[in-house]
Each structure stands twice: as C-alpha cells, then as structure tokens.
Amino acid sequence: MTASATQTPLLRMENVTKHFPAQKGFFEQLQWQNGRLSRVRQVVHAVNGVDLDIARGETLALVGESGCGKSTLAKTIIGLHAPTRGKIYYDEQEIGGLRGRARRTYQKRIQIVFQDPFSSLNPRKTVLDIVGQPMRVHGIADSRGLRQSVLDLMAQVGLDPAFISRYPHQFSGGQRQRIGIARALACRPELVIGDEPISALDVSVQAQILNLMMDLQEKFNLTYLFVSHDLSVVKHISSRVAVMYLGFIVESADTDDIFSAPNHPYTQLLFSAIPTLDDLTFKQAPGLAEGEAPTPIDLPGGCPFHPRCIHKMPRCQIERPRLTTIAPGRQAACHMNEESL
Amino acid sequence: MTSASAAVLAIKGLKTHFFTRKGIVKAVDGVSFNLHAGEILGLVGESGAGKSITGFSILGLIDPPGRIVAGDIRFHDQNLRTLAPEALEKIRGNRISMVFQDPQTCLDPVFTIGSQITEALHAHQNISATQAHARAEALLQMVGIPAPRERLKEYPHQFSGGMRQRVGIAIAMASNPDLIIADEPTTALDVTIQAQVLSLMQRLVRQQGAAMILITHDIALVGQFCDRICVMYAGRLVESGPKEDVIRRPAHPYTQGLIASIPGSQKRRRRLRQIRGIMPNLLDLPDACAFLPRCDEAVDACRAGRPKLISIAPDHQAACFRRMT
C-alpha cells in the first residue's frame, strides 16, 4: 500500500459535496423571521467536501453509521447523483464533463453491487437478461457470444449454469447477490463499489459472499470501494479505511493502523461499540452513553462531532478541523492532533 | 435438578407448527430451556430458524394457521399454554413484556409517547392519572431520554430510531416485569446506539432482578450481553450452555461454523471459513440431522434421525451424533 503514494490514484475525489433539498411541503418551509413569514429552504448536507483517493488494486472501506452519507458518496461516484460541488477524477480525467461515448466508457469501468439483492434485480428478467444487459449496452458481446459469456460469469461467481433461464425469485438471497456480482463483473470493470453487499444476507451466507469477492478481486485484479457499517467485515477485507461522520471524512488510514490505534474520537467511539468475540464482557467506552448523531439538516458549527465528543475544547465549537496528515498514509480531522504538537 | 423449580421460565418440548396449504411448517419443533431470575439468555440463529416464533409462543401470540401443538411453557408455577385467555392477558405486558424489532412500527403514530406509556400502566395497575404520568416520566428518565417531561407530550415521529427503541424499552419496563423478551431489539439501530441500548437493558435487568431472552442473529452481540446461549437451527436447539463454553468450546458444527465465519476473529485477507449451502426448507425436513447437507463432519449415523440435545459437559448440551460417544 506504500506504492499508492507514488502511483497516480485510480479515482480521486476533490472537495466532493452533495446536498439535497429536504423534501418538505410548502407550508413546512414557512418560518417567522424578523416579524414576517418567509420561505426557508432546508438542505440535507449528505456529503461535505470529501477529498479521497482510491489507489489501484486496493480495497478501501468507507465506514460510518446510517445517514452519514457513505451510500450517497458511492452513488455520486458511479454517476447516479451529480455532485453539488467538487470534482471526481478517474484515471486523471475529470468525469463531470464527460458526455456520450466517453461517459459510457467510464461507466463501464466502474460497477456497483447493491445492498438488497431482492430489490436490485428485475423480477421479470432471467439471469441471462440481467447479467447480459450490461454486455449488450456496452457492445461487449454479440448475441451469440452473449450466452457463453453469461455462462462463464455464472461459473465464476459460483452459480450453476443450468439456472441461466431462471428468474430472481427462484434463488435464495445469497444466490441473488451472486447474480448481482456477476452483473457488476459483466463489462470487466476496474473499480467495483460494494454498497453494503452482505448486510442483507444471513450470517452463515455472508462469509460465502465475502470469500467470493476476495477471490474475484485476485482473479480480475479489481479495486474495491467497500461501503459498510460492519466493522468486523471491514477489518477483514479492506486494506485502507475511511471513516465518515455527518458527510465528512474524519479519519483515513491503513486498516492495521486504524484498528490498533484509532485517532479520531468518533473512530474510537465507533470501534468500542463493535461486539467482538475476543472479549466476552462488554466494556463501555467513555462518552458512549451520550447522544446520537445529529441530523445532516442542521449541521453543528465547528467540528461536526463536537456535541458528542468527550474531549471537546472551546475552539471545536467554532472552527471546523481540516483533514490533515498526522503520519505517513494517515489522516484525521481533529484539533487535538494540532494541540499536542 | 433443583434449578427447575426456581426457574422464572421453563419451556419443555415446545412445538409450534404452521398448517399451510403447502404442508406443515415445523417452525419450532421441540425446544426446551430454563431461565432464572437475573439471567439473560441469548437465542441465536439465522432467519427462519424459529427464534421469533419461540418468543411469540411464550406470549401466546401465535395466529392461525400457526398453533402450539405440544409442550409446556411454565412461567413461575403457571402453565401459560393451558391458561385461559383472560388470565394470560393479565400476565402479558405486565409480568412478561416484549421489546419488538422495529422501533418505527411498534409505536402508534397518532398518540403521544406519554399516552402510550400510561396506557400500558393503566392496563395492569390501578393507579390515578397523575401517578401514571409521574411514573411515565420516571421511566423515560430511566432509559436515558433527556427532558422527559416535555418529551412525554411529543409524538413518535419526533423521536429518532434509538430514542423510539428506548420508549419501547420504557413501555416494556413499565410494570417491572419478571421476564422480558427482546426480539432483535437493536437490528434497526446503529452500532453506537446498539451498544447504548443493550447496556441499558442489561443494567435494568440486573437492577430489577428480571430475566431476559435476547433474540438475535448476531453471536458476537450475544457473547457480550448474555449469560447463556441457545443456538437454534431449523426449529430446534442445536447447542445450549453458558456463553464462555458455547463461544470458546463450541460443540455443534453449526455453532463452530457461525463463530469461525465471523471475520474479525481471523487472519486478515484470508479466506473465511464458511458454512456451505443454506438452511433447508422447513416444509419437508428429512428424518435426519437438519444440518447434514451443510456439515463437513457428517457420518452415516447422521442419517439415522434427528439428534437429541444431550449433555456433553456439565451444563453444556449439543445435538450432534458426533458428540454422542
């Protein structure tokens, strides 16, 4: 992973920001201000100024609690959302301005595996249609080669090729996720985004899919962006971890470093809350009992984490900490790192 | 054993079957366990193993086509299965209460939090409105909701998921129950909130000397918050014992596989030990060990019928032919 510093990253995000209008009715937008009724538009700050690199061949895990913006960021990367601000570079090419054929080429190189294998597959299509569709769209295989390519892919992901004409409802959850993975691999992507790809599966099936994903990464030289809230999975599969809180990246580091010595107070809190089998008595981390994540509509001023932080200082309420390098390959956004210097 | 007499809950040979058009689904097929005061029992298994149906059976919440076809559910000295519906109603929500999985749907959106908690109090206790209100406020305080007096007047949509689950716990705790059945109480919550809610429940159970059944699919969670673990597979218990024994010395291949497939406990980037296949359809279970198609240790004896839960060590039972020597 040290090579990532010298090589150009596969994907680079610069100040990527995504805001949504809070879906509210007209009357809910009305507020009294200075003695008169005015219309106030509220904004959900889903992703706020994310700078992040994904190096070729690595597995970057994006972790955080629900509503922290990790799925929004993933969808922004594959182009399901246009960023409000900021730029995304793929292979040093800015992708916001791509249109037509150039955009399709880029889209072919990034694929996504969705969380819910039940709603992400069209129930009226067979495996052949579902897995074959991306190949047809991108003109990878003609109709004669298509069937053979789908059969090959099915074998790669551990599906019985005899099931090629079956419909999604005829498969179990784990098998459906294999179909989703086969579809993602259909146009031979370089970057595969897994948006919580195993969290909807049964515990005993999760390991099967994780093993499959690790095998495929080796076989096809894939780069993974693994979005997850399950830290034990992240610890196992990833080489680098980025922690998100309220749309901000608060820490990023190599997996070994971050798990052995989390730097940001939020990372520490999050890691202390994961149940593990190493220690069978629950130890409550200081500050765990207090508070929940505030809404991304009214972002707290200063550091986004300060309302829950046990180390907060006066400046944390005013000044937003920047993501700074605290050690080689390691970044955190916390004022404490500067205070201790 | 003398423990059976002191048990808060003693379940023996519970069978809950669903008589569907396609055939009989044996969702719970002969489950027995005891639970003592101050004890937290973790009921673990994957979806469809029969964990929730076991919980619902205790409370008599099985609707047709389901029916409890056999077994005893002894709560203190009463058999809940043979109790008249009115008598059961006095116990349910009062001495036995339940915390449900989904904090979004277990509260009524058109009533205030206050009226939903006091409703639970009025249903079982003869107290005045003022007393009930004061008690409701104390309950919200106990589950760690700030400004409880104001929050009582609010509606469920004004609460976050974690806060709503706390209200659910407050309602379950309202009558100082002897037994709490928590059905995946934290599945809908984030990890930090999950740890908050579970440590709160653990503390309340210990303080009030109640017993609790924690139903979950997360064996690591059970390891941290429970005293005993029962592992369920295809309608039956396959292993039962104190948590240290079950997690450190798992005897059944299914438990072993579950623990081995948890990623955090293994060397990074290596292949995880996996359990192959999926749980069989409960409609047509063959007369053999239900885990047989997924088991790596299977021998011919495993086809001879479903193995019974037998003692393999003091207080530690497993249902596996390979352990019957």
XYZ file of C-alpha atoms in Angstrom:
666
model
C 0.000 0.000 0.000
C 3.001 2.290 0.251
C 3.166 2.312 -3.528
C -0.060 4.309 -3.589
C 1.849 7.472 -2.717
C 3.904 7.382 -5.891
C 1.369 5.966 -8.346
C -1.485 8.069 -9.579
C -4.703 7.010 -7.908
C -7.374 5.231 -9.912
C -10.039 7.522 -8.546
C -9.551 10.902 -6.936
C -12.231 12.980 -5.274
C -11.709 16.667 -4.724
C -13.971 18.555 -2.379
C -16.951 16.402 -3.429
C -20.116 17.802 -1.916
C -23.691 16.615 -2.341
C -26.622 18.500 -0.891
C -30.259 17.582 -1.319
C -33.250 19.815 -0.734
C -35.061 18.483 2.329
C -38.291 17.081 0.939
C -40.838 19.168 2.721
C -44.162 20.680 1.851
C -44.567 24.373 1.081
C -46.185 25.163 4.421
C -43.428 23.421 6.344
C -40.924 25.696 4.661
C -42.617 28.787 6.063
C -40.988 30.308 9.103
C -41.313 33.530 11.061
C -38.255 35.621 10.523
C -37.855 39.200 11.701
C -41.574 39.586 12.223
C -42.635 38.322 8.796
C -43.382 34.988 7.242
C -40.736 33.856 4.809
C -39.917 30.690 2.941
C -36.835 28.893 4.203
C -35.457 26.065 2.090
C -33.787 23.390 4.144
C -30.895 21.412 2.827
C -29.661 17.921 3.694
C -25.875 18.094 3.810
C -25.296 14.488 2.805
C -21.671 14.732 1.688
C -19.469 17.650 2.655
C -16.176 18.387 0.939
C -14.752 14.885 0.633
C -11.155 14.536 -0.564
C -10.340 10.892 -1.053
C -8.115 8.785 -3.283
C -8.618 5.188 -4.249
C -5.397 3.509 -5.330
C -5.294 0.812 -7.983
C -5.741 -2.662 -6.521
C -6.596 -1.604 -3.004
C -9.743 -2.256 -1.026
C -10.894 0.962 0.522
C -13.601 0.618 3.137
C -15.927 3.519 3.765
C -17.450 3.127 7.213
C -19.911 5.096 9.262
C -23.367 4.921 10.742
C -26.585 5.137 8.779
C -27.221 8.571 7.363
C -23.567 9.592 7.379
C -23.506 9.932 3.592
C -21.483 6.877 2.619
C -24.044 5.499 0.181
C -24.594 8.961 -1.305
C -20.875 9.232 -1.933
C -20.837 5.813 -3.605
C -23.753 6.791 -5.830
C -22.064 10.068 -6.702
C -19.000 8.175 -7.884
C -20.911 5.937 -10.290
C -22.878 8.918 -11.537
C -26.305 8.243 -10.020
C -26.016 11.653 -8.362
C -24.270 14.692 -9.783
C -22.092 16.326 -7.131
C -23.278 19.750 -5.937
C -19.670 20.894 -5.802
C -16.303 19.298 -6.335
C -14.722 17.091 -8.926
C -14.144 13.403 -9.403
C -11.164 12.284 -11.465
C -10.926 8.779 -12.863
C -7.507 7.920 -14.177
C -6.673 11.652 -14.079
C -9.678 12.501 -16.205
C -12.389 14.683 -14.766
C -15.636 12.805 -15.241
C -18.204 15.531 -14.605
C -17.790 16.902 -18.136
C -17.934 13.558 -19.911
C -20.825 13.017 -22.277
C -21.950 10.358 -24.693
C -19.480 7.692 -25.673
C -16.740 8.922 -23.345
C -19.112 8.743 -20.411
C -20.203 5.217 -21.316
C -16.585 4.093 -21.424
C -16.075 5.463 -17.951
C -19.261 3.903 -16.651
C -18.144 0.551 -17.978
C -15.063 0.706 -15.800
C -16.941 1.315 -12.545
C -19.678 -1.039 -11.408
C -21.698 -1.373 -8.240
C -23.124 -4.224 -6.187
C -26.170 -3.101 -4.254
C -27.181 -3.892 -0.712
C -30.536 -5.514 -1.254
C -30.420 -8.497 -3.599
C -34.217 -8.574 -3.594
C -34.966 -5.123 -4.948
C -31.904 -4.630 -7.138
C -32.787 -7.367 -9.642
C -35.667 -7.007 -12.079
C -38.142 -9.770 -11.164
C -39.340 -10.113 -14.776
C -35.931 -10.829 -16.259
C -33.983 -14.045 -16.334
C -30.367 -14.383 -15.250
C -29.379 -14.278 -18.923
C -31.128 -10.905 -19.361
C -29.844 -9.429 -16.107
C -26.221 -10.419 -16.486
C -26.251 -9.991 -20.260
C -27.727 -6.490 -20.244
C -24.522 -4.573 -19.427
C -22.651 -6.501 -22.142
C -25.318 -5.625 -24.678
C -25.373 -1.956 -23.660
C -21.625 -1.618 -23.931
C -21.380 -3.773 -27.009
C -19.021 -6.258 -25.415
C -20.617 -9.408 -26.751
C -22.816 -10.168 -29.748
C -25.920 -12.230 -29.203
C -24.126 -15.478 -29.957
C -21.221 -14.802 -27.634
C -23.536 -13.338 -25.022
C -24.939 -16.611 -23.780
C -21.483 -18.136 -23.471
C -20.169 -15.073 -21.615
C -23.055 -15.217 -19.159
C -22.453 -18.934 -18.610
C -18.781 -18.229 -17.918
C -19.627 -15.476 -15.445
C -22.129 -17.684 -13.656
C -19.448 -20.300 -13.174
C -17.053 -17.628 -11.891
C -19.441 -16.479 -9.179
C -20.479 -19.981 -8.162
C -23.904 -20.205 -9.766
C -24.993 -23.396 -11.507
C -25.011 -22.517 -15.245
C -28.115 -24.689 -15.594
C -30.075 -21.858 -13.934
C -29.443 -19.370 -16.754
C -33.121 -19.086 -17.663
C -34.412 -18.781 -14.123
C -35.948 -15.675 -12.556
C -34.657 -13.921 -9.415
C -37.443 -15.243 -7.158
C -36.215 -18.775 -7.772
C -32.956 -18.024 -5.976
C -32.010 -17.580 -2.317
C -30.633 -14.276 -1.006
C -27.023 -15.391 -1.271
C -27.517 -16.658 -4.829
C -29.208 -13.406 -5.837
C -26.246 -11.470 -4.531
C -24.074 -13.712 -6.724
C -26.221 -12.653 -9.697
C -25.688 -9.020 -8.689
C -21.942 -9.607 -8.562
C -21.981 -11.353 -11.956
C -23.828 -8.369 -13.418
C -21.251 -5.987 -11.949
C -18.443 -8.037 -13.490
C -20.140 -8.378 -16.867
C -18.352 -5.469 -18.509
C -14.982 -6.234 -16.910
C -14.770 -3.212 -14.616
C -11.675 -1.985 -12.804
C -13.416 -0.494 -9.805
C -16.261 -2.309 -8.081
C -18.250 -0.481 -5.437
C -19.951 -2.710 -2.885
C -22.719 -0.759 -1.152
C -23.240 -2.914 1.956
C -23.172 -6.004 -0.278
C -23.564 -8.562 2.510
C -25.608 -6.835 5.188
C -28.948 -8.153 3.884
C -27.712 -11.747 3.918
C -27.893 -14.415 6.596
C -24.866 -14.715 8.830
C -23.815 -18.114 7.538
C -24.075 -16.894 3.921
C -22.129 -13.644 4.475
C -18.806 -15.475 4.647
C -19.530 -17.194 1.323
C -20.037 -13.861 -0.466
C -17.010 -12.250 1.201
C -14.826 -15.153 0.115
C -16.198 -14.865 -3.410
C -15.450 -11.140 -3.521
C -11.891 -11.685 -2.325
C -11.342 -14.475 -4.874
C -12.675 -12.344 -7.726
C -10.512 -9.413 -6.719
C -7.446 -11.590 -7.060
C -8.577 -13.165 -10.314
C -9.625 -9.977 -12.115
C -7.295 -7.506 -10.443
C -10.176 -5.448 -9.114
C -10.144 -2.339 -6.978
C -12.860 -2.280 -4.348
C -14.665 0.515 -2.609
C -16.446 -1.313 0.154
C -19.199 0.669 1.865
C -20.142 -0.911 5.162
C -21.135 -0.342 8.726
C -19.973 -3.792 9.804
C -16.503 -3.190 11.170
C -15.510 -6.809 11.629
C -16.075 -7.333 7.905
C -14.162 -4.159 7.106
C -11.265 -5.250 9.291
C -11.073 -8.479 7.378
C -11.452 -7.412 3.781
C -10.028 -3.902 3.486
C -6.518 -2.549 3.138
C -7.468 1.034 3.985
C -10.364 2.529 5.936
C -12.040 5.922 5.686
C -14.435 6.876 8.477
C -17.362 9.170 7.697
C -19.432 11.203 10.110
C -22.235 13.537 9.007
C -20.869 13.684 5.487
C -17.302 14.469 6.493
C -14.326 12.144 6.321
C -12.982 12.301 9.864
C -10.164 9.778 9.557
C -8.471 7.615 6.961
C -5.633 5.177 7.496
C -4.335 1.710 6.729
C -6.564 -0.962 8.238
C -3.935 -2.241 10.670
C -3.144 1.247 11.946
C -6.699 2.397 12.397
C -7.793 -0.733 14.219
C -4.778 -0.830 16.514
C -4.825 2.889 17.339
C -7.858 4.860 16.171
C -7.056 8.560 16.261
C -10.316 10.479 15.942
C -12.624 10.400 18.989
C -15.507 9.276 16.754
C -13.474 6.383 15.364
C -12.623 5.400 18.927
C -16.285 5.510 19.930
C -17.394 3.557 16.878
C -14.776 0.857 17.330
C -15.536 0.451 21.027
C -19.166 -0.281 20.193
C -18.500 -3.254 17.884
C -19.235 -6.518 19.608
C -16.276 -8.893 19.290
C -15.655 -12.412 20.434
C -12.206 -11.546 21.740
C -13.626 -10.213 24.955
C -16.876 -11.587 26.307
C -17.574 -8.784 28.760
C -18.894 -5.545 27.388
C -16.766 -2.541 28.237
C -18.455 0.778 27.834
C -16.234 3.407 26.288
C -16.396 6.847 27.887
C -18.934 9.008 26.132
C -20.826 6.114 24.608
C -23.949 6.744 26.637
C -24.295 10.289 25.391
C -26.191 11.410 22.388
C -26.818 10.303 18.856
C -25.749 11.605 15.509
C -27.429 14.959 14.816
C -29.340 15.367 11.575
C -27.476 16.418 8.446
C -30.054 19.200 8.009
C -28.751 21.363 10.832
C -25.056 20.650 10.845
C -23.397 21.624 14.101
C -20.993 24.529 13.739
C -17.297 23.848 14.167
C -16.331 20.198 14.358
C -19.330 18.068 13.307
C -18.626 15.629 16.135
C -18.242 18.155 18.973
C -21.731 17.694 20.513
C -20.864 14.059 21.307
C -17.128 14.411 21.899
C -15.714 13.898 25.381
C -12.516 15.795 24.581
C -14.133 18.903 23.146
C -12.372 22.223 23.555
C -13.748 25.731 23.045
C -12.295 26.003 19.544
C -14.063 22.792 18.451
C -17.375 24.640 18.578
C -16.208 27.431 16.303
C -13.586 26.099 13.928
C -14.076 23.121 11.656
C -10.976 20.885 11.781
C -9.369 20.051 8.438
C -8.365 16.573 7.381
C -4.596 16.707 7.898
C -1.850 14.158 7.567
C -0.780 13.049 11.026
C 1.528 10.203 9.994
C 2.552 8.735 6.633
C -0.583 7.460 4.920
C -2.721 8.559 7.794
C -5.131 11.477 8.035
C -7.500 12.744 10.687
C -9.656 15.795 11.210
C -9.334 16.671 14.870
C -7.992 19.740 16.649
C -6.367 17.585 19.309
C -3.708 16.478 16.849
C -2.539 20.075 16.463
C -2.765 20.862 20.161
C -0.440 18.023 21.041
C 2.206 19.072 18.515
C -32.092 -30.707 39.173
C -33.333 -28.253 41.743
C -32.969 -25.371 39.357
C -36.160 -26.269 37.514
C -38.289 -25.251 40.483
C -36.610 -21.869 40.889
C -36.776 -21.041 37.205
C -38.755 -17.991 36.104
C -39.499 -19.699 32.831
C -39.284 -23.381 31.985
C -40.058 -24.433 28.448
C -40.350 -28.111 27.726
C -40.813 -29.758 24.371
C -42.392 -26.698 22.739
C -43.696 -27.367 19.256
C -45.280 -24.607 17.186
C -46.359 -25.698 13.732
C -47.922 -23.751 10.895
C -50.534 -25.603 8.893
C -50.160 -24.008 5.486
C -51.651 -25.008 2.174
C -48.313 -26.441 1.094
C -47.914 -28.559 4.196
C -46.897 -28.370 7.832
C -44.084 -25.943 8.604
C -42.486 -27.073 11.843
C -41.178 -23.631 12.803
C -40.480 -24.691 16.387
C -40.088 -28.414 16.821
C -39.274 -29.469 20.347
C -37.495 -26.643 22.168
C -36.716 -26.846 25.876
C -34.855 -24.431 28.122
C -34.970 -22.857 31.574
C -34.440 -19.266 32.537
C -33.661 -17.954 36.010
C -34.113 -14.580 37.651
C -31.426 -12.059 36.718
C -30.308 -14.168 33.788
C -30.026 -13.079 30.153
C -30.453 -15.828 27.608
C -29.343 -15.281 24.043
C -31.357 -17.130 21.417
C -29.215 -17.155 18.274
C -29.851 -18.404 14.778
C -30.385 -17.249 11.227
C -33.689 -16.064 9.830
C -36.229 -18.842 9.706
C -34.606 -20.834 12.500
C -37.633 -20.312 14.739
C -36.239 -17.833 17.257
C -39.016 -15.262 16.996
C -41.735 -17.928 16.875
C -40.356 -19.304 20.150
C -40.668 -15.814 21.645
C -44.186 -15.301 20.289
C -45.236 -18.753 21.517
C -44.321 -17.836 25.098
C -46.633 -14.826 24.930
C -49.408 -16.771 23.193
C -49.148 -14.559 20.112
C -49.373 -17.315 17.517
C -52.097 -16.677 14.964
C -53.667 -19.253 12.641
C -52.535 -21.112 10.601
C -49.976 -21.468 13.371
C -50.668 -23.423 16.536
C -48.711 -24.626 19.542
C -49.176 -28.375 19.174
C -47.181 -29.664 22.116
C -45.101 -28.689 25.090
C -45.235 -26.838 28.390
C -44.481 -23.165 28.936
C -44.146 -22.834 32.678
C -43.907 -19.277 33.998
C -43.232 -19.469 37.755
C -45.869 -22.086 38.631
C -48.405 -21.477 35.889
C -48.566 -23.269 32.575
C -49.127 -20.474 30.077
C -50.261 -22.920 27.420
C -53.306 -24.091 29.338
C -54.136 -20.713 30.872
C -57.436 -19.029 29.989
C -57.032 -16.107 27.552
C -58.136 -13.574 30.204
C -55.573 -14.843 32.676
C -52.880 -14.765 30.017
C -53.796 -11.178 29.207
C -53.104 -10.254 32.834
C -49.605 -11.664 32.509
C -48.772 -10.446 29.026
C -47.465 -6.891 29.033
C -47.413 -6.974 32.814
C -45.230 -9.727 34.185
C -43.897 -10.744 30.776
C -43.262 -7.985 28.296
C -41.801 -7.753 24.866
C -39.479 -5.350 23.058
C -40.013 -5.526 19.317
C -37.547 -5.359 16.496
C -38.733 -2.311 14.645
C -38.849 0.930 16.603
C -40.549 2.606 13.634
C -43.682 0.476 13.738
C -44.184 -0.651 17.347
C -45.433 2.786 18.456
C -48.754 4.237 17.352
C -48.093 7.402 15.348
C -51.305 9.186 16.363
C -50.832 9.072 20.131
C -48.275 10.908 22.230
C -45.447 8.956 23.826
C -46.934 9.828 27.214
C -50.341 8.369 26.454
C -48.783 5.173 25.106
C -46.741 4.614 28.249
C -49.594 5.451 30.616
C -51.878 3.156 28.604
C -49.577 0.280 29.467
C -49.630 1.332 33.126
C -53.412 1.718 33.339
C -53.986 -1.625 31.658
C -52.440 -3.550 34.502
C -52.325 -1.287 37.543
C -54.995 0.543 39.409
C -53.369 3.966 39.575
C -54.503 7.538 39.101
C -53.699 9.584 36.014
C -51.274 11.780 37.975
C -49.445 8.772 39.354
C -49.247 7.200 35.907
C -47.879 10.401 34.455
C -45.209 10.666 37.131
C -44.272 7.032 36.588
C -44.053 7.554 32.824
C -41.731 10.482 33.377
C -39.549 8.405 35.694
C -39.437 5.626 33.091
C -38.257 7.939 30.322
C -35.633 9.296 32.700
C -34.535 5.721 33.462
C -33.998 4.846 29.806
C -31.905 7.985 29.346
C -34.200 10.332 27.436
C -33.338 13.946 28.233
C -36.096 16.387 29.279
C -38.646 13.581 29.886
C -41.481 15.889 30.968
C -41.515 17.689 27.618
C -40.858 14.537 25.596
C -43.970 12.850 27.025
C -46.117 15.310 25.075
C -44.413 14.526 21.787
C -45.349 12.076 19.054
C -43.280 9.115 17.811
C -42.205 10.907 14.622
C -40.427 13.495 16.753
C -38.145 10.778 18.143
C -35.128 9.253 16.416
C -34.851 5.481 15.940
C -32.678 4.998 19.016
C -34.969 7.162 21.126
C -38.048 5.270 19.924
C -36.442 1.976 20.848
C -35.820 3.430 24.311
C -39.506 4.299 24.552
C -40.279 0.687 23.611
C -37.995 -0.458 26.404
C -39.622 2.007 28.828
C -43.053 0.560 27.965
C -41.724 -2.972 28.415
C -40.210 -1.994 31.771
C -43.287 -0.056 32.928
C -44.734 -2.833 35.049
C -41.453 -4.195 36.458
C -41.822 -7.456 34.531
C -40.244 -10.719 35.648
C -39.444 -11.649 32.083
C -38.581 -9.526 29.065
C -38.498 -10.977 25.572
C -36.450 -8.759 23.272
C -36.802 -9.739 19.624
C -33.837 -8.290 17.718
C -34.195 -5.038 19.673
C -31.202 -3.368 18.053
C -31.197 -4.648 14.465
C -32.607 -1.361 13.177
C -30.084 0.725 15.116
C -26.540 1.911 14.531
C -23.679 0.238 16.359
C -23.064 3.035 18.847
C -26.790 3.261 19.610
C -26.987 -0.541 19.766
C -24.321 -0.595 22.458
C -26.130 2.189 24.352
C -29.491 0.409 24.242
C -28.174 -3.039 25.152
C -26.024 -1.887 28.045
C -29.071 -0.011 29.309
C -31.246 -3.145 29.092
C -28.555 -5.227 30.733
C -28.337 -2.772 33.624
C -32.107 -2.607 34.073
C -32.409 -6.394 34.053
C -29.666 -6.732 36.668
C -31.138 -3.989 38.877
C -34.685 -5.296 38.821
C -33.766 -8.968 39.032
C -35.742 -9.719 35.897
C -34.910 -12.380 33.322
C -34.465 -11.640 29.656
C -34.466 -13.534 26.384
C -32.451 -11.708 23.742
C -33.336 -12.968 20.279
C -30.714 -12.115 17.669
C -28.713 -13.413 14.732
C -25.508 -11.784 15.971
C -23.477 -14.261 18.004
C -20.853 -11.663 18.896
C -23.535 -9.455 20.412
C -24.863 -12.351 22.466
C -21.332 -13.066 23.661
C -21.104 -9.639 25.207
C -24.532 -9.169 26.716
C -25.847 -12.619 27.681
C -25.135 -15.214 30.334
C -26.319 -18.269 28.468
C -26.589 -19.006 24.756
C -29.046 -21.242 22.949
C -28.285 -21.800 19.260
C -31.292 -22.621 17.105
C -31.287 -24.319 13.729
C -34.297 -25.401 11.662
C -36.719 -25.268 14.587
C -34.609 -26.957 17.235
C -31.889 -26.088 19.694
C -28.600 -27.488 18.486
C -26.469 -26.192 21.333
C -27.009 -24.648 24.733
C -24.737 -23.616 27.561
C -23.006 -20.761 29.394
C -21.639 -18.234 26.926
C -17.986 -18.979 27.702
C -18.479 -22.665 26.911
C -20.511 -22.130 23.756
C -18.198 -19.488 22.296
C -14.832 -20.830 23.442
C -15.639 -24.537 23.087
C -18.472 -24.800 20.553
C -19.519 -28.425 20.139
C -22.009 -28.393 17.277
C -20.583 -27.960 13.764
C -23.149 -25.218 13.077
C -22.054 -23.170 16.103
C -18.439 -23.777 15.172
C -19.126 -22.562 11.657
C -21.014 -19.481 12.870
C -18.157 -18.457 15.127
C -15.490 -19.258 12.552
C -17.232 -17.243 9.858
C -17.125 -14.024 11.905
C -14.466 -12.030 10.080
C -12.927 -10.099 12.978
C -11.611 -13.195 14.695
C -9.476 -14.426 11.815
C -6.341 -13.529 9.961
C -6.952 -10.659 7.593
C -7.412 -11.092 3.865
C -7.528 -14.872 4.170
C -10.467 -16.895 3.025
C -13.078 -17.061 5.739
C -14.253 -20.414 6.956
C -17.695 -20.663 5.507
C -20.718 -22.837 6.044
C -21.714 -24.056 2.625
C -25.282 -24.040 1.381
C -28.313 -22.547 3.090
C -30.781 -23.611 5.765
C -33.162 -26.299 4.454
C -36.810 -25.625 3.748
C -38.795 -26.396 6.892
C -41.641 -27.877 4.841
C -40.041 -31.195 4.076
C -37.304 -31.863 6.558
C -35.972 -35.381 6.110
C -35.750 -37.646 9.121
C -32.049 -36.966 9.525
C -29.915 -34.292 11.126
C -31.145 -30.999 9.623
C -27.595 -29.718 9.364
C -26.396 -32.812 7.465
C -26.284 -31.250 3.958
C -24.011 -28.457 5.208
C -21.892 -30.451 7.640
C -18.247 -31.321 6.978
C -18.094 -33.944 9.702
C -21.141 -35.972 8.727
C -21.024 -39.749 9.157
C -23.542 -42.472 8.324
C -25.110 -42.246 11.779
C -26.265 -38.694 10.949
C -28.868 -40.090 8.545
C -30.480 -42.183 11.277
C -32.804 -39.445 12.570
C -32.608 -36.028 14.172
C -30.112 -35.992 17.040
C -31.335 -35.121 20.533
C -29.841 -32.428 22.726
C -27.560 -34.272 25.139
C -25.112 -33.209 27.828
C -21.542 -33.092 26.592
C -20.121 -31.274 29.616
C -21.652 -30.002 32.860
C -24.395 -27.521 31.878
C -23.437 -27.678 28.190
C -25.610 -29.533 25.681
C -25.360 -30.174 21.983
C -27.433 -32.076 19.434
C -24.876 -33.867 17.297
C -24.324 -37.566 16.695
C -20.589 -36.991 16.570
C -20.606 -35.869 20.197
C -22.548 -38.918 21.427
C -19.707 -41.172 22.414
